[in-house]
C-alpha positions as a printed Julia matrix, in Angstrom:
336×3 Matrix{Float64}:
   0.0    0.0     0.0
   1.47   3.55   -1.14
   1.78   5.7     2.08
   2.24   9.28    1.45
   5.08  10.69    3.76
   5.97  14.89    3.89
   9.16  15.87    2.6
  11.83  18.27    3.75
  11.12  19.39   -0.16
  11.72  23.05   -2.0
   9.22  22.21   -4.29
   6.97  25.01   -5.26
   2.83  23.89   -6.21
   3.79  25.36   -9.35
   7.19  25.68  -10.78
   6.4   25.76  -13.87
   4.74  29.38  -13.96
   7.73  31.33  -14.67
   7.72  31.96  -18.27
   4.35  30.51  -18.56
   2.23  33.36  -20.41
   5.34  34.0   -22.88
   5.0   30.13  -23.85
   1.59  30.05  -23.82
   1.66  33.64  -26.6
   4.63  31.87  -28.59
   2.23  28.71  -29.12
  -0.3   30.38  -30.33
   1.49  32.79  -32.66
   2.4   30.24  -35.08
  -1.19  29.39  -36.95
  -1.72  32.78  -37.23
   1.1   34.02  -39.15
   0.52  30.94  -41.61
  -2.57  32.64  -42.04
  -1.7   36.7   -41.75
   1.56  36.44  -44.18
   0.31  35.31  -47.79
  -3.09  37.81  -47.11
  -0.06  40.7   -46.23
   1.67  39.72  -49.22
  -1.02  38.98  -51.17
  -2.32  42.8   -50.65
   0.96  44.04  -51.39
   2.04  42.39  -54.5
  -1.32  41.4   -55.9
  -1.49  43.3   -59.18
   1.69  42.32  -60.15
   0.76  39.17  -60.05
  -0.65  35.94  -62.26
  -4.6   36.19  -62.04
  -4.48  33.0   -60.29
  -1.56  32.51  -57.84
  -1.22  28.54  -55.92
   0.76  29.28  -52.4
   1.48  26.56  -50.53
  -2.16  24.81  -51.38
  -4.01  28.08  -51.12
  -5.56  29.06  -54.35
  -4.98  32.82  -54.46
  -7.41  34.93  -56.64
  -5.58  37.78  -57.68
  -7.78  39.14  -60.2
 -10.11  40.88  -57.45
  -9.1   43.42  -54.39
  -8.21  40.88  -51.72
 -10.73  40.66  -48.89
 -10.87  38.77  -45.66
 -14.24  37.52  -46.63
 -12.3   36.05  -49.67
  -9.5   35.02  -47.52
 -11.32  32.49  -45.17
 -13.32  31.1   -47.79
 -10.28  29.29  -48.68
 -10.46  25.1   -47.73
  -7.36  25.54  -45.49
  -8.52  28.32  -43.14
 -10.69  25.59  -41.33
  -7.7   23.19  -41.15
  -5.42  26.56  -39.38
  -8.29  27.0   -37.2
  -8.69  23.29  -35.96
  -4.4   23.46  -35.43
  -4.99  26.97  -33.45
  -7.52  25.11  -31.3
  -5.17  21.84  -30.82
  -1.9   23.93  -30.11
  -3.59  25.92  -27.36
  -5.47  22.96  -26.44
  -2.31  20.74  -25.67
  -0.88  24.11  -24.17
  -3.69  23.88  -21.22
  -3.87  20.16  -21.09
   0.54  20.66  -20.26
  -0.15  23.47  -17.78
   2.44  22.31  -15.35
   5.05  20.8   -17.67
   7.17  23.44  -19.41
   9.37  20.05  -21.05
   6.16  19.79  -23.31
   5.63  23.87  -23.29
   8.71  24.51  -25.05
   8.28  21.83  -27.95
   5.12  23.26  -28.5
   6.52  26.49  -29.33
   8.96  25.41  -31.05
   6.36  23.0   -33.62
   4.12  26.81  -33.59
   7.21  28.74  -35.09
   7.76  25.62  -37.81
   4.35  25.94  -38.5
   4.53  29.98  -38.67
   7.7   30.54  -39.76
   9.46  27.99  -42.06
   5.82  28.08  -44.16
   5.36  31.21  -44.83
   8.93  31.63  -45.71
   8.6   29.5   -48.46
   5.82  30.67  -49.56
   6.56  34.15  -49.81
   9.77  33.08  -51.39
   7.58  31.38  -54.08
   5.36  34.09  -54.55
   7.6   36.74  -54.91
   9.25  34.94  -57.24
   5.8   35.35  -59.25
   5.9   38.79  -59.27
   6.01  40.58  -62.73
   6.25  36.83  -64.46
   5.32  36.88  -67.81
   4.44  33.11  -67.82
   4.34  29.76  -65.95
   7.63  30.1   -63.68
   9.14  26.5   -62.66
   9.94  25.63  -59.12
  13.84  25.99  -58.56
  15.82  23.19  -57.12
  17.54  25.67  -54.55
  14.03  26.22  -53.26
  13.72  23.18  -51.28
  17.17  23.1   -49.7
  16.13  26.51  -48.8
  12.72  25.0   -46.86
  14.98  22.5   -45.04
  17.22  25.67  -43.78
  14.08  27.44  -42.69
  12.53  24.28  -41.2
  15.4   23.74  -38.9
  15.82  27.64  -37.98
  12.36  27.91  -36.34
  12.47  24.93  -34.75
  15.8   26.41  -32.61
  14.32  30.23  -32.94
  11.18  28.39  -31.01
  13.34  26.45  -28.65
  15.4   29.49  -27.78
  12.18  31.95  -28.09
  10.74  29.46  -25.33
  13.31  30.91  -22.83
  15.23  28.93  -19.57
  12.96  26.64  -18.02
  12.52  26.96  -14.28
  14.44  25.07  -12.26
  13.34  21.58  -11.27
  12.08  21.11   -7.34
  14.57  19.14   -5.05
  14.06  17.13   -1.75
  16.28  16.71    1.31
  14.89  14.33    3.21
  15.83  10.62    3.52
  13.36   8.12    2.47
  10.61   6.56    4.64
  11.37   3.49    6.81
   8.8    1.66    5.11
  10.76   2.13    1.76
  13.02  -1.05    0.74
  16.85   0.06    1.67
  20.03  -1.9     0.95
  22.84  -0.48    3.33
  25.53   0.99    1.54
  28.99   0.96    3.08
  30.86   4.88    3.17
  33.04   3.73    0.26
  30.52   1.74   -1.97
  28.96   2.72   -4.98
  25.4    2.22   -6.81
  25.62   0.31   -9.83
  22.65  -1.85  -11.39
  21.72  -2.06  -15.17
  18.72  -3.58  -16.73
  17.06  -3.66  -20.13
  13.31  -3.25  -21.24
  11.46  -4.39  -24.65
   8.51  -3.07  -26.0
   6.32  -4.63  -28.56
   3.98  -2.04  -28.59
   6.75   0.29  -29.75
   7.66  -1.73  -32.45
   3.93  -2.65  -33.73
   3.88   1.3   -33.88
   6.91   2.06  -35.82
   5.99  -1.08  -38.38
   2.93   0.57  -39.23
   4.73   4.24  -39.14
   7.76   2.33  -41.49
   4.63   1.46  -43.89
   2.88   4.73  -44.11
   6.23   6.07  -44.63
   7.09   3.67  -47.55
   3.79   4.59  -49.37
   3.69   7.89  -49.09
   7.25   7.81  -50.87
   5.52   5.41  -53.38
   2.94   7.6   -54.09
   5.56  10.81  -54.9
   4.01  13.1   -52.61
   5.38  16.79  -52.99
   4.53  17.3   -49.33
   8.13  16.32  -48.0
   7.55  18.02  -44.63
   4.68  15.4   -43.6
   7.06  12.8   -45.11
  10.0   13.39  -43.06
   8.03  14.16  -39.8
   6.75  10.23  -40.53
  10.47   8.8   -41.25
  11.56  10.98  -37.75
   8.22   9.34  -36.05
   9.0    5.89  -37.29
  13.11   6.32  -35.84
  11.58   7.69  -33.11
   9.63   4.89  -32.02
  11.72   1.99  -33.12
  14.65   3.67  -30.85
  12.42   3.27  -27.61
  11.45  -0.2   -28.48
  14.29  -1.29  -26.21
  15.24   0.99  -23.3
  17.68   0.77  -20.51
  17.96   1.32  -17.03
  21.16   2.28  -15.25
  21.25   2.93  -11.47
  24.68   5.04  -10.64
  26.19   8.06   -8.71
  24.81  10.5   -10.69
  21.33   9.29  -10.7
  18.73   7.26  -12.32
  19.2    7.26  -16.37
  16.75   5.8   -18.86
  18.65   5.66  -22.53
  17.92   3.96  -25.78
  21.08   2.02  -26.9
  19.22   2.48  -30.27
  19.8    6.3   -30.28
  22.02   7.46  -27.73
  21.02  11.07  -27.82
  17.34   9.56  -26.71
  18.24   9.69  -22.72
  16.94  10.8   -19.76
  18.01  11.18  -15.54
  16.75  11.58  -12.64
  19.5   13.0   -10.66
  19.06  11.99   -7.01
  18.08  15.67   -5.48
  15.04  14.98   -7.35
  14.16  11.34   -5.68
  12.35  11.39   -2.5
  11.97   8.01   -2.05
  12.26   4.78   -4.3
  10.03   1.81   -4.17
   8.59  -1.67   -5.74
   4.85  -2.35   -6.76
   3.78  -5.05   -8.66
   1.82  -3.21  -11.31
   2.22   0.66  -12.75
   0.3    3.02  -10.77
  -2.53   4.71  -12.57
  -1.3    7.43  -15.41
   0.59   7.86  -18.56
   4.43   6.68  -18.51
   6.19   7.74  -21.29
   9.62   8.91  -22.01
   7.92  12.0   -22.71
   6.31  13.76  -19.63
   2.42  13.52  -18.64
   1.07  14.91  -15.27
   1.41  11.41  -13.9
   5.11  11.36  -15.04
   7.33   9.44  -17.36
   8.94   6.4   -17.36
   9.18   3.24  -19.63
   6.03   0.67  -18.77
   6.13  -2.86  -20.77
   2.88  -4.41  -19.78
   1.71  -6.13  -16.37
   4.33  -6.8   -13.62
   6.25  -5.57  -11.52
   7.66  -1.76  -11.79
  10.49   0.67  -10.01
   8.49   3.67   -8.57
  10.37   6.64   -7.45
   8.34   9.59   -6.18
   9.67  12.58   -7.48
   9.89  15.88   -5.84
   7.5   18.01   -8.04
   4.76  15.32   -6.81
   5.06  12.9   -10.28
   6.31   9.83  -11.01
   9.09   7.87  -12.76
   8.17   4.19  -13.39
   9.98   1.42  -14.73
   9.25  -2.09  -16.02
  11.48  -4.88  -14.32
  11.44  -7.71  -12.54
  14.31  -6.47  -10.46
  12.12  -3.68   -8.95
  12.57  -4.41   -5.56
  16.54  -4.28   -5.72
  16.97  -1.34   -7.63
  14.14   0.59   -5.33
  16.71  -0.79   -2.16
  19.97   0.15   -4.35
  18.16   4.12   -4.68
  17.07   4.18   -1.05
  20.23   2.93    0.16
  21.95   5.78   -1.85
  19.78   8.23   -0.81
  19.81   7.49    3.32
  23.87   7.99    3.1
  23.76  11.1     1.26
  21.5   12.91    3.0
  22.14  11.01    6.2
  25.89  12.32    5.96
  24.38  15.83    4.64
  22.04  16.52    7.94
  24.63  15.05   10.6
């Protein structure tokens, strides 16, 4: 039975507020610039232009004064609108996790600024044509460049995040505990499949594969589904490592895919036989994160910002002793 215990903690009900509001402004910028940009353009360079202008799947009328009327009678407006409503939704639903705050900006400035960049690129390359003018080659490499610049304008418009909540007190006598001599270290490594995972990427690997097939000119969608499929297939095996500087979760598939708890962060570690209720991802939820594999039994530690990491092994209830152990000397030797 999971026993709540109060913690000699620093951890603030909500970190995650400074910063919040500028976050929240960035996300929501993006779907409207996608959607301000050609109509500014449009309005500025619209009699020197073809009657009949395509930008980026919007079917620009040029012969007639543009007109917001006009404007969002075009068949992606609704599509903008319903991305608005799912960025901002997936803002609030994140409230408390700035991790997921930050991507989100920086997907809004892909979505607002690499777009429209090409775009206007495109069009103004219309202006004053005296006939059908053929899509450069340079164009594209050009997309890329502005694809990967608002994706680190986002991450860096997203500003620091706050700093993480830490905990000083030693665990709970009712949590597992291996005694650890003054000179000992933690060590303990374990490994983790996932089929789910790799049902997931399979299915990602075939969309992929026919999308290529079918010659789509709508390489951004392709290459978000090749980086999905890698994605997945790298956390279909994770592993755990238990050491001084904390507790790491890393895909040997993708060694940039890693993650640690540092132990400042642990209040206490323990072993159930199931996952507790919530989402456990590598990728955080209000529940936590962690790597989950199914029924049986799982390494809990209880986090200082009142979350959870989990972890599918059978070896729960030594590495939850190995953490405990780790943590009673530390802060043991820190408070004497």
């Amino acid at each position: 039975m999971f026993i709540p215990i109060p913690s000699a903690s620093l951890y603030h009900p909500d970190h995650a507020a400074p910063g919040r509001v500028r976050r929240l402004i960035l996300t929501a910028a993006g779907p409207l610039l996608l959607l301000i940009v050609p109509m500014a353009l449009v309005t500025l360079y619209g009699e020197r232009l073809p009657d009949r202008v395509y930008l980026q799947n919007w079917a620009i009328d040029t012969g007639h004064e543009p007109t917001w009327q006009g404007w969002v009678s075009q068949p992606l407006w609704g599509a903008m609108v319903w991305l608005e409503a799912l960025l901002i939704v997936s803002f609030l639903y994140h409230w408390r996790l700035p991790q997921v705050q930050r991507a989100l900006v920086a997907g809004s400035f892909l979505i607002g600024v690499a777009t429209p960049v090409s775009g206007a690129l495109w069009l103004l390359m219309l202006v004053d044509a005296p006939g059908p003018v053929a899509r450069p080659a340079w164009l594209l490499m050009v997309e890329i460049a502005a694809a990967a610049g608002a994706l680190a304008l986002g991450w860096a418009a997203a500003g620091p995040l706050p700093p993480e909540p830490e905990t000083t007190a030693a665990p709970p006598p009712h949590a597992p505990t291996m005694t650890l001599g003054p000179w000992q270290r933690a060590m303990f490594v374990t490994s983790a499949w996932s089929a789910r995972r790799l049902l997931v990427a399979a299915v990602l690997a075939a969309v992929t594969a026919w999308t290529v097939s079918e010659g789509s000119g709508a390489w951004q969608g392709t290459t978000v589904l090749a980086l999905w499929t890698v994605f997945e297939m790298a956390q279909a095996r994770t592993r755990l490592q238990i050491d001084g500087s904390g507790v790491t979760v890393k895909a040997p598939w993708l060694p940039a895919l890693r993650r640690t708890v540092p132990y400042p962060r642990i209040r206490f570690a323990e072993a159930r036989s199931e996952a507790p209720d919530g989402r456990y991802k590598l990728d955080d939820s209000d529940a936590g994160w962690g790597v989950v594999g199914g029924k049986g039994p799982v390494l809990v530690l209880s986090l200082s910002d009142d979350r959870r990491f989990v972890y599918s092994t059978r070896e729960a209830e030594t590495a939850a002793a190995l953490v405990n152990g780790w943590l009673s000397r530390q802060r043991r030797a820190e408070t004497a």
